[in-house]
Amino acid sequence: MSEHNNKPLRTYKINHTGKFSLRAIIYTLSLIVLIIVLLGFGFFASYQKADTGSASADRTAAKEASASAKPVNLGDALRQSTVDYVFEKDSIPNYSYDQICSMDVSKPSGVTVSDLKLVTKGNLVGLEEAFWKTEQDYDINCLFVLAIASHESAYGTHCFRPNNLFGFGRSGYPSKAACIDTVAKCLANKYLNPSGSLYKGKTIDSVNKRYAADPAWDKKVAKKMAGFYSVISSAHNSQLEKLR
């Protein structure tokens, strides 16, 4: 009878202890979670306050800078910026004779067909597009090509052979435009290209060494080029000045 009464007692203690431990664990975990949540909330509130303070300081600094800044006419500022950009991209320098003599004539001049119309004379009038195209196709300075044709044929009025504006070779050409293209291509590939068979350099006097027998040929061509640049620069930049 004694043994029978003790069994429920032992069972009760085990069950009681087990239930108590589970509640303790749940309570402890809940407390930990609550602490973490509170700490997180406190950290977020502190961060938000600091961020708000920083934003406020930035706004204050911006207001102070704005108060001391001078008013700007946005329209005029944008217009001036555009004008400066156009001048930088489209102005044509007025090179001196000495600068022409030392110029790399394998590089494009940047002139337009309209610019060329300002300097063509005689039978070269109407060929501006052909001269301009040499610069697009062969990256050669088309004013250099024009200067050679102007010198060799007296502006196209005295050709060595039919349509031969340059005294180049021993034959004529089907058209003046064809002659311009052929000679410009030869100058670019053979005279001004370091790997060309007639290359001596990229200046006019370097081309003279293999192109012409006249030792003063380079000076005559350079003089004509200087004149072209002077006329084009003056007219071109006069038009740009109207933008200001």
PDB file of C-alpha atoms in Angstrom:
ATOM      1  CA  MET A   1       0.000   0.000   0.000  1.00  0.00           C
ATOM      2  CA  SER A   2       2.875   2.281   0.773  1.00  0.00           C
ATOM      3  CA  GLU A   3       4.547   1.538  -2.538  1.00  0.00           C
ATOM      4  CA  HIS A   4       1.273   2.167  -4.374  1.00  0.00           C
ATOM      5  CA  ASN A   5       0.887   5.604  -2.746  1.00  0.00           C
ATOM      6  CA  ASN A   6       4.476   6.689  -3.576  1.00  0.00           C
ATOM      7  CA  LYS A   7       4.206   6.152  -7.348  1.00  0.00           C
ATOM      8  CA  PRO A   8       1.706   8.977  -7.994  1.00  0.00           C
ATOM      9  CA  LEU A   9       3.782  11.276  -5.818  1.00  0.00           C
ATOM     10  CA  ARG A  10       6.889  10.686  -7.867  1.00  0.00           C
ATOM     11  CA  THR A  11       4.898  11.107 -11.090  1.00  0.00           C
ATOM     12  CA  TYR A  12       3.505  14.402  -9.873  1.00  0.00           C
ATOM     13  CA  LYS A  13       6.920  15.804  -9.068  1.00  0.00           C
ATOM     14  CA  ILE A  14       8.316  14.863 -12.456  1.00  0.00           C
ATOM     15  CA  ASN A  15       5.326  16.325 -14.313  1.00  0.00           C
ATOM     16  CA  HIS A  16       5.327  19.428 -12.159  1.00  0.00           C
ATOM     17  CA  THR A  17       9.010  19.998 -12.636  1.00  0.00           C
ATOM     18  CA  GLY A  18       8.725  19.477 -16.398  1.00  0.00           C
ATOM     19  CA  LYS A  19       5.899  21.986 -16.773  1.00  0.00           C
ATOM     20  CA  PHE A  20       7.727  24.524 -14.672  1.00  0.00           C
ATOM     21  CA  SER A  21      10.898  24.279 -16.770  1.00  0.00           C
ATOM     22  CA  LEU A  22       8.981  24.776 -20.047  1.00  0.00           C
ATOM     23  CA  ARG A  23       7.308  27.918 -18.728  1.00  0.00           C
ATOM     24  CA  ALA A  24      10.663  29.224 -17.538  1.00  0.00           C
ATOM     25  CA  ILE A  25      12.236  28.671 -20.922  1.00  0.00           C
ATOM     26  CA  ILE A  26       9.348  30.371 -22.723  1.00  0.00           C
ATOM     27  CA  TYR A  27       9.464  33.265 -20.292  1.00  0.00           C
ATOM     28  CA  THR A  28      13.224  33.638 -20.666  1.00  0.00           C
ATOM     29  CA  LEU A  29      13.062  33.560 -24.468  1.00  0.00           C
ATOM     30  CA  SER A  30      10.268  36.114 -24.480  1.00  0.00           C
ATOM     31  CA  LEU A  31      12.298  38.384 -22.243  1.00  0.00           C
ATOM     32  CA  ILE A  32      15.335  38.095 -24.506  1.00  0.00           C
ATOM     33  CA  VAL A  33      13.263  38.871 -27.588  1.00  0.00           C
ATOM     34  CA  LEU A  34      11.747  41.890 -25.848  1.00  0.00           C
ATOM     35  CA  ILE A  35      15.185  43.192 -24.874  1.00  0.00           C
ATOM     36  CA  ILE A  36      16.448  42.784 -28.435  1.00  0.00           C
ATOM     37  CA  VAL A  37      13.416  44.608 -29.826  1.00  0.00           C
ATOM     38  CA  LEU A  38      13.842  47.461 -27.349  1.00  0.00           C
ATOM     39  CA  LEU A  39      17.553  47.756 -28.111  1.00  0.00           C
ATOM     40  CA  GLY A  40      16.855  47.737 -31.833  1.00  0.00           C
ATOM     41  CA  PHE A  41      14.203  50.401 -31.489  1.00  0.00           C
ATOM     42  CA  GLY A  42      16.538  52.550 -29.454  1.00  0.00           C
ATOM     43  CA  PHE A  43      19.324  52.199 -32.007  1.00  0.00           C
ATOM     44  CA  PHE A  44      16.965  53.059 -34.898  1.00  0.00           C
ATOM     45  CA  ALA A  45      15.632  56.115 -33.072  1.00  0.00           C
ATOM     46  CA  SER A  46      19.176  57.286 -32.360  1.00  0.00           C
ATOM     47  CA  TYR A  47      20.242  56.761 -35.991  1.00  0.00           C
ATOM     48  CA  GLN A  48      17.168  58.530 -37.317  1.00  0.00           C
ATOM     49  CA  LYS A  49      17.810  61.460 -35.039  1.00  0.00           C
ATOM     50  CA  ALA A  50      21.427  61.678 -36.145  1.00  0.00           C
ATOM     51  CA  ASP A  51      20.414  61.454 -39.819  1.00  0.00           C
ATOM     52  CA  THR A  52      17.770  64.125 -39.317  1.00  0.00           C
ATOM     53  CA  GLY A  53      20.352  66.328 -37.660  1.00  0.00           C
ATOM     54  CA  SER A  54      22.747  65.846 -40.583  1.00  0.00           C
ATOM     55  CA  ALA A  55      20.040  66.683 -43.124  1.00  0.00           C
ATOM     56  CA  SER A  56      19.140  69.772 -41.132  1.00  0.00           C
ATOM     57  CA  ALA A  57      22.791  70.851 -41.086  1.00  0.00           C
ATOM     58  CA  ASP A  58      22.988  70.360 -44.867  1.00  0.00           C
ATOM     59  CA  ARG A  59      19.886  72.465 -45.397  1.00  0.00           C
ATOM     60  CA  THR A  60      21.300  75.196 -43.189  1.00  0.00           C
ATOM     61  CA  ALA A  61      24.595  75.201 -45.111  1.00  0.00           C
ATOM     62  CA  ALA A  62      22.729  75.304 -48.434  1.00  0.00           C
ATOM     63  CA  LYS A  63      20.663  78.286 -47.256  1.00  0.00           C
ATOM     64  CA  GLU A  64      23.798  80.135 -46.148  1.00  0.00           C
ATOM     65  CA  ALA A  65      25.513  79.464 -49.488  1.00  0.00           C
ATOM     66  CA  SER A  66      22.420  80.539 -51.392  1.00  0.00           C
ATOM     67  CA  ALA A  67      22.186  83.759 -49.400  1.00  0.00           C
ATOM     68  CA  SER A  68      25.771  84.705 -50.321  1.00  0.00           C
ATOM     69  CA  ALA A  69      25.568  83.613 -53.994  1.00  0.00           C
ATOM     70  CA  LYS A  70      25.125  86.106 -56.813  1.00  0.00           C
ATOM     71  CA  PRO A  71      22.072  85.791 -59.094  1.00  0.00           C
ATOM     72  CA  VAL A  72      22.800  84.059 -62.425  1.00  0.00           C
ATOM     73  CA  ASN A  73      20.915  84.574 -65.661  1.00  0.00           C
ATOM     74  CA  LEU A  74      20.605  80.929 -66.688  1.00  0.00           C
ATOM     75  CA  GLY A  75      19.589  81.746 -70.262  1.00  0.00           C
ATOM     76  CA  ASP A  76      22.648  83.951 -70.862  1.00  0.00           C
ATOM     77  CA  ALA A  77      24.957  81.433 -69.193  1.00  0.00           C
ATOM     78  CA  LEU A  78      23.747  78.601 -71.416  1.00  0.00           C
ATOM     79  CA  ARG A  79      23.966  80.768 -74.514  1.00  0.00           C
ATOM     80  CA  GLN A  80      27.526  81.838 -73.725  1.00  0.00           C
ATOM     81  CA  SER A  81      28.503  78.234 -73.118  1.00  0.00           C
ATOM     82  CA  THR A  82      27.086  77.261 -76.513  1.00  0.00           C
ATOM     83  CA  VAL A  83      28.869  80.121 -78.265  1.00  0.00           C
ATOM     84  CA  ASP A  84      32.194  79.196 -76.672  1.00  0.00           C
ATOM     85  CA  TYR A  85      31.724  75.591 -77.762  1.00  0.00           C
ATOM     86  CA  VAL A  86      30.945  76.589 -81.361  1.00  0.00           C
ATOM     87  CA  PHE A  87      33.970  78.904 -81.470  1.00  0.00           C
ATOM     88  CA  GLU A  88      36.237  76.176 -80.162  1.00  0.00           C
ATOM     89  CA  LYS A  89      34.968  73.610 -82.679  1.00  0.00           C
ATOM     90  CA  ASP A  90      34.490  75.764 -85.773  1.00  0.00           C
ATOM     91  CA  SER A  91      36.979  78.630 -85.692  1.00  0.00           C
ATOM     92  CA  ILE A  92      39.681  78.552 -88.397  1.00  0.00           C
ATOM     93  CA  PRO A  93      43.125  79.829 -87.324  1.00  0.00           C
ATOM     94  CA  ASN A  94      44.886  82.509 -89.332  1.00  0.00           C
ATOM     95  CA  TYR A  95      48.226  80.741 -89.734  1.00  0.00           C
ATOM     96  CA  SER A  96      51.333  82.727 -90.576  1.00  0.00           C
ATOM     97  CA  TYR A  97      53.611  81.800 -93.463  1.00  0.00           C
ATOM     98  CA  ASP A  98      56.161  80.278 -91.075  1.00  0.00           C
ATOM     99  CA  GLN A  99      53.462  78.216 -89.380  1.00  0.00           C
ATOM    100  CA  ILE A 100      52.304  76.942 -92.763  1.00  0.00           C
ATOM    101  CA  CYS A 101      55.853  75.907 -93.619  1.00  0.00           C
ATOM    102  CA  SER A 102      56.096  73.765 -90.473  1.00  0.00           C
ATOM    103  CA  MET A 103      52.517  72.449 -90.695  1.00  0.00           C
ATOM    104  CA  ASP A 104      51.704  68.745 -90.931  1.00  0.00           C
ATOM    105  CA  VAL A 105      49.760  68.824 -94.203  1.00  0.00           C
ATOM    106  CA  SER A 106      48.679  65.200 -93.807  1.00  0.00           C
ATOM    107  CA  LYS A 107      46.089  66.382 -91.264  1.00  0.00           C
ATOM    108  CA  PRO A 108      42.671  67.780 -92.311  1.00  0.00           C
ATOM    109  CA  SER A 109      42.115  71.538 -92.276  1.00  0.00           C
ATOM    110  CA  GLY A 110      38.486  71.382 -91.145  1.00  0.00           C
ATOM    111  CA  VAL A 111      37.251  73.875 -93.743  1.00  0.00           C
ATOM    112  CA  THR A 112      33.894  73.554 -95.463  1.00  0.00           C
ATOM    113  CA  VAL A 113      32.817  73.699 -99.103  1.00  0.00           C
ATOM    114  CA  SER A 114      31.524  77.220 -98.431  1.00  0.00           C
ATOM    115  CA  ASP A 115      34.936  78.196 -97.082  1.00  0.00           C
ATOM    116  CA  LEU A 116      36.637  76.894-100.225  1.00  0.00           C
ATOM    117  CA  LYS A 117      34.335  79.001-102.388  1.00  0.00           C
ATOM    118  CA  LEU A 118      35.950  82.064-100.835  1.00  0.00           C
ATOM    119  CA  VAL A 119      39.394  81.239-102.260  1.00  0.00           C
ATOM    120  CA  THR A 120      38.922  79.362-105.539  1.00  0.00           C
ATOM    121  CA  LYS A 121      39.646  81.330-108.692  1.00  0.00           C
ATOM    122  CA  GLY A 122      39.726  80.905-112.455  1.00  0.00           C
ATOM    123  CA  ASN A 123      38.842  77.434-113.672  1.00  0.00           C
ATOM    124  CA  LEU A 124      38.962  76.039-110.134  1.00  0.00           C
ATOM    125  CA  VAL A 125      35.634  77.683-109.362  1.00  0.00           C
ATOM    126  CA  GLY A 126      33.001  74.965-109.121  1.00  0.00           C
ATOM    127  CA  LEU A 127      35.515  72.334-107.976  1.00  0.00           C
ATOM    128  CA  GLU A 128      35.216  73.134-104.275  1.00  0.00           C
ATOM    129  CA  GLU A 129      33.348  69.912-103.542  1.00  0.00           C
ATOM    130  CA  ALA A 130      36.075  67.853-105.245  1.00  0.00           C
ATOM    131  CA  PHE A 131      38.812  69.508-103.173  1.00  0.00           C
ATOM    132  CA  TRP A 132      36.775  69.175 -99.971  1.00  0.00           C
ATOM    133  CA  LYS A 133      36.142  65.490-100.686  1.00  0.00           C
ATOM    134  CA  THR A 134      39.882  64.740-100.710  1.00  0.00           C
ATOM    135  CA  GLU A 135      39.988  65.708 -97.056  1.00  0.00           C
ATOM    136  CA  GLN A 136      37.104  63.391 -96.219  1.00  0.00           C
ATOM    137  CA  ASP A 137      38.500  60.460 -98.203  1.00  0.00           C
ATOM    138  CA  TYR A 138      42.243  60.712 -97.521  1.00  0.00           C
ATOM    139  CA  ASP A 139      42.591  62.886 -94.380  1.00  0.00           C
ATOM    140  CA  ILE A 140      44.865  65.247 -96.279  1.00  0.00           C
ATOM    141  CA  ASN A 141      44.718  69.033 -95.884  1.00  0.00           C
ATOM    142  CA  CYS A 142      42.547  70.052 -98.849  1.00  0.00           C
ATOM    143  CA  LEU A 143      43.983  73.594 -98.791  1.00  0.00           C
ATOM    144  CA  PHE A 144      47.379  72.041 -99.496  1.00  0.00           C
ATOM    145  CA  VAL A 145      45.915  70.190-102.492  1.00  0.00           C
ATOM    146  CA  LEU A 146      44.206  73.399-103.658  1.00  0.00           C
ATOM    147  CA  ALA A 147      47.437  75.376-103.268  1.00  0.00           C
ATOM    148  CA  ILE A 148      49.358  72.906-105.466  1.00  0.00           C
ATOM    149  CA  ALA A 149      46.689  73.025-108.191  1.00  0.00           C
ATOM    150  CA  SER A 150      46.553  76.833-107.983  1.00  0.00           C
ATOM    151  CA  HIS A 151      50.326  77.109-108.337  1.00  0.00           C
ATOM    152  CA  GLU A 152      50.860  74.456-111.001  1.00  0.00           C
ATOM    153  CA  SER A 153      47.999  75.483-113.324  1.00  0.00           C
ATOM    154  CA  ALA A 154      47.516  79.176-112.529  1.00  0.00           C
ATOM    155  CA  TYR A 155      44.160  78.403-110.925  1.00  0.00           C
ATOM    156  CA  GLY A 156      43.224  75.880-113.580  1.00  0.00           C
ATOM    157  CA  THR A 157      43.751  78.177-116.574  1.00  0.00           C
ATOM    158  CA  HIS A 158      46.922  76.474-117.906  1.00  0.00           C
ATOM    159  CA  CYS A 159      46.917  72.680-117.657  1.00  0.00           C
ATOM    160  CA  PHE A 160      49.965  70.611-118.621  1.00  0.00           C
ATOM    161  CA  ARG A 161      47.655  68.047-120.225  1.00  0.00           C
ATOM    162  CA  PRO A 162      43.825  68.003-120.487  1.00  0.00           C
ATOM    163  CA  ASN A 163      42.410  68.483-116.985  1.00  0.00           C
ATOM    164  CA  ASN A 164      45.864  67.928-115.463  1.00  0.00           C
ATOM    165  CA  LEU A 165      45.770  70.672-112.821  1.00  0.00           C
ATOM    166  CA  PHE A 166      48.925  69.555-111.056  1.00  0.00           C
ATOM    167  CA  GLY A 167      51.432  68.839-113.813  1.00  0.00           C
ATOM    168  CA  PHE A 168      51.272  65.359-112.388  1.00  0.00           C
ATOM    169  CA  GLY A 169      52.392  62.513-114.612  1.00  0.00           C
ATOM    170  CA  ARG A 170      52.517  62.700-118.395  1.00  0.00           C
ATOM    171  CA  SER A 171      48.886  62.333-119.339  1.00  0.00           C
ATOM    172  CA  GLY A 172      45.555  64.048-119.060  1.00  0.00           C
ATOM    173  CA  TYR A 173      42.475  63.083-117.026  1.00  0.00           C
ATOM    174  CA  PRO A 174      38.825  62.523-117.927  1.00  0.00           C
ATOM    175  CA  SER A 175      37.840  65.439-115.678  1.00  0.00           C
ATOM    176  CA  LYS A 176      39.375  67.964-113.310  1.00  0.00           C
ATOM    177  CA  ALA A 177      37.598  66.287-110.390  1.00  0.00           C
ATOM    178  CA  ALA A 178      39.167  62.949-111.343  1.00  0.00           C
ATOM    179  CA  CYS A 179      42.588  64.581-111.480  1.00  0.00           C
ATOM    180  CA  ILE A 180      42.092  66.134-108.031  1.00  0.00           C
ATOM    181  CA  ASP A 181      41.102  62.784-106.538  1.00  0.00           C
ATOM    182  CA  THR A 182      44.014  60.879-108.140  1.00  0.00           C
ATOM    183  CA  VAL A 183      46.685  63.364-107.087  1.00  0.00           C
ATOM    184  CA  ALA A 184      45.318  63.772-103.544  1.00  0.00           C
ATOM    185  CA  LYS A 185      45.246  59.999-103.085  1.00  0.00           C
ATOM    186  CA  CYS A 186      48.842  59.715-104.312  1.00  0.00           C
ATOM    187  CA  LEU A 187      49.994  62.540-102.035  1.00  0.00           C
ATOM    188  CA  ALA A 188      48.305  60.940 -99.018  1.00  0.00           C
ATOM    189  CA  ASN A 189      49.507  57.388 -99.673  1.00  0.00           C
ATOM    190  CA  LYS A 190      52.965  57.862-101.185  1.00  0.00           C
ATOM    191  CA  TYR A 191      54.256  61.295-100.122  1.00  0.00           C
ATOM    192  CA  LEU A 192      52.738  61.819 -96.674  1.00  0.00           C
ATOM    193  CA  ASN A 193      52.476  58.244 -95.394  1.00  0.00           C
ATOM    194  CA  PRO A 194      55.613  57.056 -93.522  1.00  0.00           C
ATOM    195  CA  SER A 195      55.350  53.739 -95.350  1.00  0.00           C
ATOM    196  CA  GLY A 196      54.933  55.438 -98.743  1.00  0.00           C
ATOM    197  CA  SER A 197      57.589  55.018-101.436  1.00  0.00           C
ATOM    198  CA  LEU A 198      58.092  58.809-101.817  1.00  0.00           C
ATOM    199  CA  TYR A 199      57.852  59.777 -98.142  1.00  0.00           C
ATOM    200  CA  LYS A 200      60.333  62.326 -96.804  1.00  0.00           C
ATOM    201  CA  GLY A 201      58.225  63.947 -94.112  1.00  0.00           C
ATOM    202  CA  LYS A 202      54.845  65.604 -93.582  1.00  0.00           C
ATOM    203  CA  THR A 203      55.652  69.249 -94.306  1.00  0.00           C
ATOM    204  CA  ILE A 204      55.468  71.050 -97.647  1.00  0.00           C
ATOM    205  CA  ASP A 205      59.253  71.212 -98.060  1.00  0.00           C
ATOM    206  CA  SER A 206      59.426  67.448 -97.396  1.00  0.00           C
ATOM    207  CA  VAL A 207      56.981  66.805-100.233  1.00  0.00           C
ATOM    208  CA  ASN A 208      58.991  69.190-102.438  1.00  0.00           C
ATOM    209  CA  LYS A 209      62.024  66.885-102.285  1.00  0.00           C
ATOM    210  CA  ARG A 210      60.279  64.250-104.387  1.00  0.00           C
ATOM    211  CA  TYR A 211      57.388  66.125-106.016  1.00  0.00           C
ATOM    212  CA  ALA A 212      58.948  69.093-107.830  1.00  0.00           C
ATOM    213  CA  ALA A 213      62.327  69.990-109.326  1.00  0.00           C
ATOM    214  CA  ASP A 214      61.926  73.653-108.346  1.00  0.00           C
ATOM    215  CA  PRO A 215      63.653  74.117-104.934  1.00  0.00           C
ATOM    216  CA  ALA A 216      61.385  77.087-104.202  1.00  0.00           C
ATOM    217  CA  TRP A 217      58.202  75.108-104.957  1.00  0.00           C
ATOM    218  CA  ASP A 218      57.404  74.631-101.259  1.00  0.00           C
ATOM    219  CA  LYS A 219      57.635  78.380-100.555  1.00  0.00           C
ATOM    220  CA  LYS A 220      55.265  79.221-103.411  1.00  0.00           C
ATOM    221  CA  VAL A 221      52.723  76.616-102.295  1.00  0.00           C
ATOM    222  CA  ALA A 222      53.033  77.690 -98.643  1.00  0.00           C
ATOM    223  CA  LYS A 223      52.438  81.315 -99.606  1.00  0.00           C
ATOM    224  CA  LYS A 224      49.215  80.389-101.376  1.00  0.00           C
ATOM    225  CA  MET A 225      48.091  78.292 -98.398  1.00  0.00           C
ATOM    226  CA  ALA A 226      48.755  81.187 -96.017  1.00  0.00           C
ATOM    227  CA  GLY A 227      46.604  83.411 -98.213  1.00  0.00           C
ATOM    228  CA  PHE A 228      43.768  80.858 -98.217  1.00  0.00           C
ATOM    229  CA  TYR A 229      43.845  80.541 -94.447  1.00  0.00           C
ATOM    230  CA  SER A 230      43.836  84.320 -94.018  1.00  0.00           C
ATOM    231  CA  VAL A 231      40.722  84.817 -96.164  1.00  0.00           C
ATOM    232  CA  ILE A 232      38.832  81.834 -94.744  1.00  0.00           C
ATOM    233  CA  SER A 233      39.744  82.627 -91.137  1.00  0.00           C
ATOM    234  CA  SER A 234      38.590  86.225 -91.452  1.00  0.00           C
ATOM    235  CA  ALA A 235      35.270  85.375 -93.109  1.00  0.00           C
ATOM    236  CA  HIS A 236      34.584  82.277 -91.034  1.00  0.00           C
ATOM    237  CA  ASN A 237      35.301  83.897 -87.694  1.00  0.00           C
ATOM    238  CA  SER A 238      33.379  87.025 -88.695  1.00  0.00           C
ATOM    239  CA  GLN A 239      30.268  84.873 -89.061  1.00  0.00           C
ATOM    240  CA  LEU A 240      30.901  83.184 -85.715  1.00  0.00           C
ATOM    241  CA  GLU A 241      31.330  86.568 -84.046  1.00  0.00           C
ATOM    242  CA  LYS A 242      27.685  87.318 -84.813  1.00  0.00           C
ATOM    243  CA  LEU A 243      26.759  84.644 -82.280  1.00  0.00           C
ATOM    244  CA  ARG A 244      28.180  86.653 -79.419  1.00  0.00           C
TER     245      ARG A 244
END
